[in-house]
CSV table of C-alpha atoms and ligand atoms in Angstrom, one decimal:
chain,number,residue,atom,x,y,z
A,24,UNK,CA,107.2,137.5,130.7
A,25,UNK,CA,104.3,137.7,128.4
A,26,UNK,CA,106.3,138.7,125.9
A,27,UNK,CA,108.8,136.3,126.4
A,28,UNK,CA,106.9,133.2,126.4
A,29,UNK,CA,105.3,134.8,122.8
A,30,UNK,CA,108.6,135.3,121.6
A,31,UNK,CA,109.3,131.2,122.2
A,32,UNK,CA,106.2,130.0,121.1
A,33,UNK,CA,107.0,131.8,117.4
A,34,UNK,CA,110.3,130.3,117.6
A,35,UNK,CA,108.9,126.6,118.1
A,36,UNK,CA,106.9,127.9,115.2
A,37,UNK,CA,109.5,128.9,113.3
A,38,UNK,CA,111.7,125.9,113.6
A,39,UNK,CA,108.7,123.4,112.3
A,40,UNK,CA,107.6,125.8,109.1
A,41,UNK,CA,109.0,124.2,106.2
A,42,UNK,CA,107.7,127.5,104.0
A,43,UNK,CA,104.5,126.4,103.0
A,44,UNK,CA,103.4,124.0,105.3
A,45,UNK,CA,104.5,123.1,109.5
A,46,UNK,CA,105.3,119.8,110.5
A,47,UNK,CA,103.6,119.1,113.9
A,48,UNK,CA,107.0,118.7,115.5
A,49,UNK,CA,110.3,117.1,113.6
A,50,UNK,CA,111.0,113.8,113.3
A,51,UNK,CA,107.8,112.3,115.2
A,52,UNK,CA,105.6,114.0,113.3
A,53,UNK,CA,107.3,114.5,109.5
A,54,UNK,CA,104.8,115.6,107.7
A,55,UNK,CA,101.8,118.3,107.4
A,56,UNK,CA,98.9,117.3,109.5
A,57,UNK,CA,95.2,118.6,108.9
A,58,UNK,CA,94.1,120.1,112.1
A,59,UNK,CA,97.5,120.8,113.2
A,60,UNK,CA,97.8,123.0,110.1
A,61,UNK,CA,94.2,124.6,110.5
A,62,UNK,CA,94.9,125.3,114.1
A,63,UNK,CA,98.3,126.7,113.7
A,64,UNK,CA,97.6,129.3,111.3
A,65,UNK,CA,95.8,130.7,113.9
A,66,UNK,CA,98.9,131.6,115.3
A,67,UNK,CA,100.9,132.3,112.6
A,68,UNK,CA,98.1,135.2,111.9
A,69,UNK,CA,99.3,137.1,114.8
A,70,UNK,CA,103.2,137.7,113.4
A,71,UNK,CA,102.7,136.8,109.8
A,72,UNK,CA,98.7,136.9,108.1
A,73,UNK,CA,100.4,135.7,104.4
A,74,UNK,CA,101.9,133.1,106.0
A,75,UNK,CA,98.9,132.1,108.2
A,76,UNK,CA,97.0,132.1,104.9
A,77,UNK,CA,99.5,129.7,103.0
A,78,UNK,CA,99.3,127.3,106.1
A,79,UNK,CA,95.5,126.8,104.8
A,80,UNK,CA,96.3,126.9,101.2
A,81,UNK,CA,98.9,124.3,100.9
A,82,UNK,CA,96.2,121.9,103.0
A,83,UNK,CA,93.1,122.8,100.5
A,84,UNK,CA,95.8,122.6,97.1
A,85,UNK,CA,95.6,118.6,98.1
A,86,UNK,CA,91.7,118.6,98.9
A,87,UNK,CA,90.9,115.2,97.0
A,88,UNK,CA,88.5,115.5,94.2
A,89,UNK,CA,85.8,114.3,96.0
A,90,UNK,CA,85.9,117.1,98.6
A,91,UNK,CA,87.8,114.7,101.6
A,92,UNK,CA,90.8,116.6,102.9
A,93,UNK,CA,93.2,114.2,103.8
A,94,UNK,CA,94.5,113.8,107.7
A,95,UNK,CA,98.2,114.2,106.1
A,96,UNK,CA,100.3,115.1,103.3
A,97,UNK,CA,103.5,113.6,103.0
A,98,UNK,CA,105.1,116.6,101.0
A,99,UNK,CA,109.0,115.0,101.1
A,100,UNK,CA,109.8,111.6,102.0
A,101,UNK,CA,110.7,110.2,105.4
A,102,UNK,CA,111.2,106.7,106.8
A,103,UNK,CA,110.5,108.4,110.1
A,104,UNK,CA,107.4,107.8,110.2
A,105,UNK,CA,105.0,104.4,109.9
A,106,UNK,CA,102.6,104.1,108.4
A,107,UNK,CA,104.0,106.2,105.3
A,108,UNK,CA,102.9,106.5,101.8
A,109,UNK,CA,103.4,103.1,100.5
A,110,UNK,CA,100.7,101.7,103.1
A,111,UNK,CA,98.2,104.4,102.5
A,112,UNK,CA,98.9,103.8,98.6
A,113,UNK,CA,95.5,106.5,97.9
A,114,UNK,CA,97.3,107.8,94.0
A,115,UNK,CA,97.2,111.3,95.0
A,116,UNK,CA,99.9,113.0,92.6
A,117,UNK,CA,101.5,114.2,95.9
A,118,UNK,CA,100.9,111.5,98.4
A,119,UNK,CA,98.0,111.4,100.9
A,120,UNK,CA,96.4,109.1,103.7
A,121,UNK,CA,93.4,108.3,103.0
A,122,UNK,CA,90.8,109.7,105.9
A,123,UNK,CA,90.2,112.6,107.5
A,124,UNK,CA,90.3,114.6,110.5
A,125,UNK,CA,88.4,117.6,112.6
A,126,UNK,CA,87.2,119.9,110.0
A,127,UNK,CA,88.5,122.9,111.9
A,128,UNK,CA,89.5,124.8,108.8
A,129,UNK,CA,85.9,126.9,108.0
A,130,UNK,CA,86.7,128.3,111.8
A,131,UNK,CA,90.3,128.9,111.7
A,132,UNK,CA,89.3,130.7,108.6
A,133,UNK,CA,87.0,133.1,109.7
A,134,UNK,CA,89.0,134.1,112.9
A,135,UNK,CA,91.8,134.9,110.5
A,136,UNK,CA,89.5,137.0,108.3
A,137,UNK,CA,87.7,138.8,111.0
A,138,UNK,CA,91.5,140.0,113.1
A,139,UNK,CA,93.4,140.3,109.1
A,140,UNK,CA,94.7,143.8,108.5
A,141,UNK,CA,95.8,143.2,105.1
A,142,UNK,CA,92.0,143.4,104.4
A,143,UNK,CA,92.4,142.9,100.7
A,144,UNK,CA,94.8,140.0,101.3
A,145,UNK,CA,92.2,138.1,103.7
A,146,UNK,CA,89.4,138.4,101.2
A,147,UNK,CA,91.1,137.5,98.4
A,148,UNK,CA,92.3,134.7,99.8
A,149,UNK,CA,88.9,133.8,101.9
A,150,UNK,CA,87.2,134.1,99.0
A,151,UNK,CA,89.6,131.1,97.0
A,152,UNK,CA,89.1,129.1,100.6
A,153,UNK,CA,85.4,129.4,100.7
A,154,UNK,CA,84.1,126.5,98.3
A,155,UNK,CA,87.0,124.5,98.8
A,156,UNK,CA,85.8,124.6,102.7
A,157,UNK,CA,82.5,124.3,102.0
A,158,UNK,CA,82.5,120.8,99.7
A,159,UNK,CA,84.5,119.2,102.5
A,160,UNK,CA,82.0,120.2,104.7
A,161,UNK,CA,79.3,118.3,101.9
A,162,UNK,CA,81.3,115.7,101.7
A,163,UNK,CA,81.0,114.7,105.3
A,164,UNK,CA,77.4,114.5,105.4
A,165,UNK,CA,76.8,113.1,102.1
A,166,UNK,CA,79.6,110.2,102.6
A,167,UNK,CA,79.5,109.9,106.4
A,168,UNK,CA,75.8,110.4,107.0
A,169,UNK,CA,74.1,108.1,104.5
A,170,UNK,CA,71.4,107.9,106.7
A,171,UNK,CA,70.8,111.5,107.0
A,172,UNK,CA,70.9,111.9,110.7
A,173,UNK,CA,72.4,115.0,110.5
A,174,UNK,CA,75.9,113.7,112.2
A,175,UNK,CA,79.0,112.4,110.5
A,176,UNK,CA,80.5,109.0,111.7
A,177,UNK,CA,84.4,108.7,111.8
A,178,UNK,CA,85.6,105.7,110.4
A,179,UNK,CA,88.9,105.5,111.9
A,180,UNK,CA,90.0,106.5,115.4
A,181,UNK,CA,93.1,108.3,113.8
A,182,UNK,CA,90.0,110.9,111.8
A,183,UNK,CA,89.2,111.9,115.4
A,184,UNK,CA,92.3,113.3,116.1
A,185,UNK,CA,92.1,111.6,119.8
A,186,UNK,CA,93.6,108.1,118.5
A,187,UNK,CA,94.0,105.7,121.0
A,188,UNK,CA,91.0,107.3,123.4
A,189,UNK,CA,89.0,105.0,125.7
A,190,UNK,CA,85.4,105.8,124.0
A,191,UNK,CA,87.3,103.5,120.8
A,192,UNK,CA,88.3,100.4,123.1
A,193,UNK,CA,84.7,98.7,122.7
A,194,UNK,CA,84.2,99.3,118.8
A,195,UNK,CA,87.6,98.6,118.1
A,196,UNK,CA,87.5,95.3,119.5
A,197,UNK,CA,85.3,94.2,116.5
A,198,UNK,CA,88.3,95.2,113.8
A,199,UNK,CA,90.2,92.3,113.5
A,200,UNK,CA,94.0,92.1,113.8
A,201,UNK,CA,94.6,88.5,111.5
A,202,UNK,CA,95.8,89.6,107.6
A,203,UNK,CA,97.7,92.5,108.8
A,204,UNK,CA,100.9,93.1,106.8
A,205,UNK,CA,104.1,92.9,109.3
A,206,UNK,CA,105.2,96.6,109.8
A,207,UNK,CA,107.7,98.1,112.3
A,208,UNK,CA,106.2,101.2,114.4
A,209,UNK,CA,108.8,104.3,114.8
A,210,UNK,CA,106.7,106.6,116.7
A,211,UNK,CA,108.4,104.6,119.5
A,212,UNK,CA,112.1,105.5,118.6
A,213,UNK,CA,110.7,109.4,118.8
A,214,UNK,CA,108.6,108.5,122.6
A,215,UNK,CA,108.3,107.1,125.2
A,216,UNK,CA,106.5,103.6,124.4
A,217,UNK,CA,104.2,103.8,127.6
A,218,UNK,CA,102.7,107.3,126.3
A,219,UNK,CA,102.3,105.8,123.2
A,220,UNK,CA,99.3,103.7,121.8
A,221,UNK,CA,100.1,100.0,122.2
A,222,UNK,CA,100.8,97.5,119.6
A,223,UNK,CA,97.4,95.5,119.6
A,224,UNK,CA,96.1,98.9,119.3
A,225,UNK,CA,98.0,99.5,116.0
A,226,UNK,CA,97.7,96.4,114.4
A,227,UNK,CA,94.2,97.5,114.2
A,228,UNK,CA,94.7,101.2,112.9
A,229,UNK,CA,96.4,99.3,110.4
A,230,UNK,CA,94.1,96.4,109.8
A,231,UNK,CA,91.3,99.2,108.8
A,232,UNK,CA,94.1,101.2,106.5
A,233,UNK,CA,94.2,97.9,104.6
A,234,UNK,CA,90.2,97.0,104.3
A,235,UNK,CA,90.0,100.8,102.7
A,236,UNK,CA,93.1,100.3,100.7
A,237,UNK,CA,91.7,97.0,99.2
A,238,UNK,CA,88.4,99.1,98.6
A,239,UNK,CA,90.3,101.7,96.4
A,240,UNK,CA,89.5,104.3,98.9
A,241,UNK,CA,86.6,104.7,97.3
A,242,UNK,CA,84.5,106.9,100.0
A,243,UNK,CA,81.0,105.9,98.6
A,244,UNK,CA,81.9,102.4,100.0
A,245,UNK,CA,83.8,103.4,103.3
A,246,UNK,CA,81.4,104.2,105.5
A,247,UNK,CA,79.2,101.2,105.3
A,248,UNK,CA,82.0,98.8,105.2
A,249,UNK,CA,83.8,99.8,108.1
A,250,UNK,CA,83.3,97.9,111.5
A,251,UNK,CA,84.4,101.5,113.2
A,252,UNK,CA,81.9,103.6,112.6
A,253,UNK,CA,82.0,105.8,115.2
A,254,UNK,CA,79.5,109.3,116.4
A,255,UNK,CA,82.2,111.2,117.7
A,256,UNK,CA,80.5,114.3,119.6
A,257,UNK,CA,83.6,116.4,119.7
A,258,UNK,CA,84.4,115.5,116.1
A,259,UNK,CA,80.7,117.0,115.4
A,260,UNK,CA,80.8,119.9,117.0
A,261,UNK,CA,83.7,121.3,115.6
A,262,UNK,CA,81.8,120.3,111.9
A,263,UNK,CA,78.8,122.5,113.1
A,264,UNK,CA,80.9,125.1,114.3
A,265,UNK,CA,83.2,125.3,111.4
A,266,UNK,CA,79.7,125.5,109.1
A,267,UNK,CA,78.4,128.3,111.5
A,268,UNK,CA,81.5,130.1,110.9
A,269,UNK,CA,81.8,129.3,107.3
A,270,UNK,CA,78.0,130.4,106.7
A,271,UNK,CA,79.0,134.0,108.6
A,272,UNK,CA,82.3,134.4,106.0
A,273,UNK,CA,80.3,133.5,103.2
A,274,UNK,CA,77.5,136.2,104.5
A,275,UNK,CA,80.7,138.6,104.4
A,276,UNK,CA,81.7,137.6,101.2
A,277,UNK,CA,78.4,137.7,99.4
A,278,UNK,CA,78.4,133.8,99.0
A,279,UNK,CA,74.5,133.8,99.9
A,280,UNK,CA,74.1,130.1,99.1
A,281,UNK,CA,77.1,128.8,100.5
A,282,UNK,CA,76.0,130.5,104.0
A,283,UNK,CA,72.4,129.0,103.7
A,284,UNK,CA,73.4,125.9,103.1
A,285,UNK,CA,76.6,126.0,105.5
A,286,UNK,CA,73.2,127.0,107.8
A,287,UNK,CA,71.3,124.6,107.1
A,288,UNK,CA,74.1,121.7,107.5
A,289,UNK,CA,74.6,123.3,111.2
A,290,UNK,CA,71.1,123.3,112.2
A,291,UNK,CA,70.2,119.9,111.7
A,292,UNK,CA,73.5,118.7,113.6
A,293,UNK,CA,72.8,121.1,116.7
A,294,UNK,CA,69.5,119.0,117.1
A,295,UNK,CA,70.9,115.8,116.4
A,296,UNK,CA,73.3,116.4,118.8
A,297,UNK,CA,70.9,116.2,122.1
A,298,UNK,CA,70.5,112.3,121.4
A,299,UNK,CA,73.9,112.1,122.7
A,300,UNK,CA,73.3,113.7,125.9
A,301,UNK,CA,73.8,111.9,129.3
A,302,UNK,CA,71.7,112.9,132.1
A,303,UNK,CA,74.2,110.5,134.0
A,304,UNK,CA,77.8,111.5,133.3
A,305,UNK,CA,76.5,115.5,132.8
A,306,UNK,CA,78.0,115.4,129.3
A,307,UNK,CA,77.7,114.2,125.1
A,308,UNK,CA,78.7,110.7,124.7
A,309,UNK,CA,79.8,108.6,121.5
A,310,UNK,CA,77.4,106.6,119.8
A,311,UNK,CA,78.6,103.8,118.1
A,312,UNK,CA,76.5,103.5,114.8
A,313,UNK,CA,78.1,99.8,114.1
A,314,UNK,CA,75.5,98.9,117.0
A,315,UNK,CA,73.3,101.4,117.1
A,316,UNK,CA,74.0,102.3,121.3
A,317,UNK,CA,75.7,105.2,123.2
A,318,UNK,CA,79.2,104.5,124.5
A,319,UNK,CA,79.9,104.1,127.8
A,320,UNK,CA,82.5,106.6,128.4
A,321,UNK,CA,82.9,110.2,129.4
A,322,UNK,CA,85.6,111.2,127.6
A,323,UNK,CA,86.6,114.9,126.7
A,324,UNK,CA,85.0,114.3,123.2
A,325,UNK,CA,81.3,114.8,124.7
A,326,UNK,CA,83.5,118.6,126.7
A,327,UNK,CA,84.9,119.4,123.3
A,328,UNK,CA,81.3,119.9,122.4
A,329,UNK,CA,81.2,123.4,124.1
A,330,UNK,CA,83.0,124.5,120.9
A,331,UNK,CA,79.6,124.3,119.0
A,332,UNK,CA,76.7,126.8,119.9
A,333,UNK,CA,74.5,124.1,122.0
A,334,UNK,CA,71.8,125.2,124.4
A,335,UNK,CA,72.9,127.1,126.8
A,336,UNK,CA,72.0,124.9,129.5
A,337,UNK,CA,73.8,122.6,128.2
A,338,UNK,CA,77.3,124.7,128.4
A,339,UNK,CA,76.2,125.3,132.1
A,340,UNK,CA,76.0,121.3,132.5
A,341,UNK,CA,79.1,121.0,131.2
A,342,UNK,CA,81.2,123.5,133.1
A,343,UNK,CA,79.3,121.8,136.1
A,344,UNK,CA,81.0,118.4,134.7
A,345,UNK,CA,84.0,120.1,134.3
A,346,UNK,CA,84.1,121.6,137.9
A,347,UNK,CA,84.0,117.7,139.1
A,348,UNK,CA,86.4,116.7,137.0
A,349,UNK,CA,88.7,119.4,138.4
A,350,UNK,CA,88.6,117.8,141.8
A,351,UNK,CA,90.7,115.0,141.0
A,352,UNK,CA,93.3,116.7,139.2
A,353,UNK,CA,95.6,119.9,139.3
A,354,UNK,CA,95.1,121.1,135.4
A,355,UNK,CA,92.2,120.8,133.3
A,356,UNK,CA,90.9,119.5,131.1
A,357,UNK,CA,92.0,115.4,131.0
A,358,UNK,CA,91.1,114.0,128.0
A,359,UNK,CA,89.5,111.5,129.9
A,360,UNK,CA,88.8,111.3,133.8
A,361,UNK,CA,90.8,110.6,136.4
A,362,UNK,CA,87.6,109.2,138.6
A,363,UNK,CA,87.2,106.8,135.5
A,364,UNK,CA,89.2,103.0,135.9
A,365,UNK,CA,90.5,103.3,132.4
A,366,UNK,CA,92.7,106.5,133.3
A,367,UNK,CA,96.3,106.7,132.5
A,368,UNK,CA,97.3,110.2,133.4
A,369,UNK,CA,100.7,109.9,130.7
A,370,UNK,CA,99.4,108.0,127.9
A,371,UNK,CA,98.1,110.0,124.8
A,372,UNK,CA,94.4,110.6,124.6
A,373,UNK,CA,93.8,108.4,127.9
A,374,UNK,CA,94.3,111.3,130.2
A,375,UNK,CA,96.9,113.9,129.5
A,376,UNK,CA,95.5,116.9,128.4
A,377,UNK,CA,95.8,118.8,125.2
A,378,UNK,CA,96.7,122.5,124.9
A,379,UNK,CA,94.1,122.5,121.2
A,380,UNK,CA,90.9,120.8,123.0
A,381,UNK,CA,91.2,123.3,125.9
A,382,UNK,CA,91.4,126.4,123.4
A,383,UNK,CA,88.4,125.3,121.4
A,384,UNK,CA,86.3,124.1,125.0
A,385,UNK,CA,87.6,128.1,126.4
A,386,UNK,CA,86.6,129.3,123.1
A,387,UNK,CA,82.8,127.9,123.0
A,388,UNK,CA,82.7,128.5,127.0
A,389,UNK,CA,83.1,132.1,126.4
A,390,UNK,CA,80.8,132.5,123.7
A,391,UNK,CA,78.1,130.9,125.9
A,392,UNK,CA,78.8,133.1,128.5
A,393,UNK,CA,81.2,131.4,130.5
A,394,UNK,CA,83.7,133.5,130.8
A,395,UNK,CA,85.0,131.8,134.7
A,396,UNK,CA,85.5,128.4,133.9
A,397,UNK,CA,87.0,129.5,130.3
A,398,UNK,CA,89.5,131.8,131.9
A,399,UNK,CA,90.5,129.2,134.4
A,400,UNK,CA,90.6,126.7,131.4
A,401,UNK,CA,92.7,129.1,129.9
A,402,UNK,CA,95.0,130.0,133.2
A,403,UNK,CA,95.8,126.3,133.4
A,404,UNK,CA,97.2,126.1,129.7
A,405,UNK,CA,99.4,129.3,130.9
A,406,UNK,CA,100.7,127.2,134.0
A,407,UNK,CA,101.4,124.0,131.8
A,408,UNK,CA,103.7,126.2,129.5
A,409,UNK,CA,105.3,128.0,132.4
A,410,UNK,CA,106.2,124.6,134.0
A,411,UNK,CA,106.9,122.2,131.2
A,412,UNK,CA,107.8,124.3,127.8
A,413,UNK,CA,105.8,123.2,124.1
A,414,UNK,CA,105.2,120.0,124.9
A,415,UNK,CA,102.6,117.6,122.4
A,416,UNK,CA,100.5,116.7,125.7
A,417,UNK,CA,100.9,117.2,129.3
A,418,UNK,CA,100.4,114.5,132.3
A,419,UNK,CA,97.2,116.5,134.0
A,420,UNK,CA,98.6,115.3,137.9
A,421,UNK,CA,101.8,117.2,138.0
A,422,UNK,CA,101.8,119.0,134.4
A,423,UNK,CA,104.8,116.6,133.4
A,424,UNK,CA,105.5,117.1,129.3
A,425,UNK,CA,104.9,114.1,127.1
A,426,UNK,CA,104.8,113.2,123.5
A,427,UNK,CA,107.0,115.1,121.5
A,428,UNK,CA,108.6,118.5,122.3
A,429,UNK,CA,108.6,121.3,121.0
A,430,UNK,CA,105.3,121.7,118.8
A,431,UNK,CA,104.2,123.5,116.7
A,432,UNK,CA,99.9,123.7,117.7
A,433,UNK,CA,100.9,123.8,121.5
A,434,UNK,CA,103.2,127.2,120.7
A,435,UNK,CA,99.8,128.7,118.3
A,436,UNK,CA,97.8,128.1,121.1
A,437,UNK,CA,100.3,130.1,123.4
A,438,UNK,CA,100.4,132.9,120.8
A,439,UNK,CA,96.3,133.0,120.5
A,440,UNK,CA,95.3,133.1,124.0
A,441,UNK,CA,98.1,135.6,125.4
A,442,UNK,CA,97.7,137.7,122.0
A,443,UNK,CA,93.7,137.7,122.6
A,444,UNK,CA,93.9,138.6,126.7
B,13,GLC,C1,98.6,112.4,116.8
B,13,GLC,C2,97.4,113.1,117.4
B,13,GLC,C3,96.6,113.9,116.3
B,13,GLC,C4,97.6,114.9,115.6
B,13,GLC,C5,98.8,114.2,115.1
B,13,GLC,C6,99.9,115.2,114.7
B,13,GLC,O1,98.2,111.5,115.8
B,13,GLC,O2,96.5,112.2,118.0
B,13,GLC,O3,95.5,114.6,116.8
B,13,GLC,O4,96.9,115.5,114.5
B,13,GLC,O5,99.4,113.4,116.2
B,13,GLC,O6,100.2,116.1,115.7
């Protein structure tokens, strides 16, 4: 059975590698993806460690000059997808967007270093990742921090890599939708339009692609003209963890001022991070810079924070939070609450739960010594599979499959946590 289900997962895997890169799924997704990538060479490490190294490799070769690493890559043309290309228009010599996403590269690197048993392979090739993973990691706080906090703002709800969540719906009613360019939206020919974001929604994703167009994506001036600008806990706390890691494969490589400053970076963010703790909802919360105020909403962005080496009384606060969150649904963890009004069990990032958010939760869990609550975490993804097949997200009520099928980060999550067990 184990075997089996491994077996598939590589074969989803498979089927979306397009020899350098994967596409997150085909036709929805056309494209390479940032954290997809990052987290799917995780499972391409367990059948294939060159390959799993390439995955990472293809992402850094398009690493902008300034250190951003772009949230996609649009290596072959396809009117699949909107918005392509031409709307981003960012004059990469191979096309770009023009943000981010989770920086989960520095940590998907280490893993693969530490299990690699082509040794020589995995330090050759850490050792060409290192700096390129490390000035994307400078480049967050020295462009998305200007005030030195010691946290990075997203700027975008699509950099978060949980677009249409609720925690956006306050902020995001301050981007206007007037000026925007008429454009036809085809992630609705590929799913099912109530899973999907809705159109007001993407007006505005594309209302703020336009403002940073107009501004020549010039990332010195992004930040501080956006009207999203957005403390995203989650998003932070896989930045602290990846410069944790990154600081350890740096110590391993003899990079001793990369890992002190990769240190350094982490340090100030793990403090930083208790201003957004809530006594009241048990968990992190947003904090929307814009307006300088936490954000009502307890979304699995302020869970995801488990992934970064908080207090531990705060990872036993959490897996309390999660406990309660488990008695209103039969698979954890929803990417936002059922007990909360603004709860749509099958649309996106409003509910449904995410096969990558529970690894990285299970994965912090553990390392804090939680090993019940990251093993049921980890069960549930196990069920979800069982019942439903790769699916991009499932409904967390009945473990219906949504999105897309057959994709590529659910199947390296498969692969990591019945390879690790
Ligand atoms: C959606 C998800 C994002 C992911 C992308 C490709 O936009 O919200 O997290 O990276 O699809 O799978």
């Amino acid at each position: 059975m184990k075997q089996q289900t491994i077996d598939q997962a590589k074969a989803v895997m498979i089927k979306n590698d397009r020899g350098s890169y994967t596409v997150p799924t085909q036709g929805l997704y056309p494209f390479q993806w940032n954290w997809d990538s990052a987290l799917s060479a995780l499972g391409f490490a367990h059948f294939d460690e060159a390959r799993a190294w390439t995955e990472l490799e293809t992402l850094f070769a398009h690493q902008w000059t300034d250190g951003m690493v772009p949230h996609i890559i649009f290596h072959e043309m396809d009117d699949g997808y909107f918005p392509g290309p031409e709307v981003w228009a960012t004059n990469q010599t191979v096309p770009t967007s023009g943000i981010t996403q989770p920086p989960v590269a520095g940590f998907a690197a280490l893993r693969i270093f530490e299990r690699a048993k082509d040794r020589k392979l995995a330090t050759d090739k850490a050792h060409a990742l290192l700096p390129r993973i490390h000035a994307w990691h400078k480049w967050f706080f020295a462009n998305r921090d200007p005030q030195r906090t010691g946290l990075v703002a997203i700027i975008h709800p699509w950099e978060s890599g949980r677009d249409n969540s609720v925690d956006w719906d306050k902020a995001f009613e301050r981007v206007p939708t007037e000026g925007v360019s008429p454009f036809k939206r085809r992630d609705t020919n590929h799913a099912n339009p109530d899973h999907r974001p809705t159109d007001e929604q993407y007006k505005r994703y594309i209302w703020l692609v336009q403002r940073f167009r107009t501004l020549g994506w010039d990332n010195t001036k992004l930040h501080d003209a956006s009207p999203f600008q957005m403390v995203d806990p989650g998003f932070n706390a896989i930045l602290i963890r990846a410069c944790v890691d990154l600081a350890k494969l740096a110590d391993e490589l003899g990079e001793e001022e990369i890992a002190a400053q990769s240190r350094s970076m982490a340090s100030k963010g793990i403090a930083a991070l208790e201003s957004l703790w809530s006594e009241e909802h048990c968990q992190y919360l947003c904090f929307d810079r814009a307006v300088g105020a936490l954000v009502d909403s307890p979304s699995i962005g302020g869970i995801l924070t488990a992934f970064a080496p908080i207090p531990d009384s705060r990872a036993q606060s959490l897996v309390q939070r999660i406990d309660t969150i488990s008695e209103n649904c039969s698979y954890l963890v929803p990417s936002h609450p059922p007990q909360e009004p603004q709860f749509e069990p099958l649309r996106y990032w409003r509910g449904p739960v995410w096969l990558i958010v529970n690894y990285m939760i299970a994965d912090g869990l553990l390392i804090a010594g939680e090993t019940d609550m990251a093993a049921r975490i980890k069960q549930d993804c196990l069920k979800l599979i069982n019942k439903s097949g790769f699916a991009e997200y499932y409904g967390p009520m009945n473990g219906e499959p949504c999105g897309g099928g057959s994709f590529t980060w659910t199947a390296a999550m498969v692969i990591e946590i019945l390879e690790a067990s």
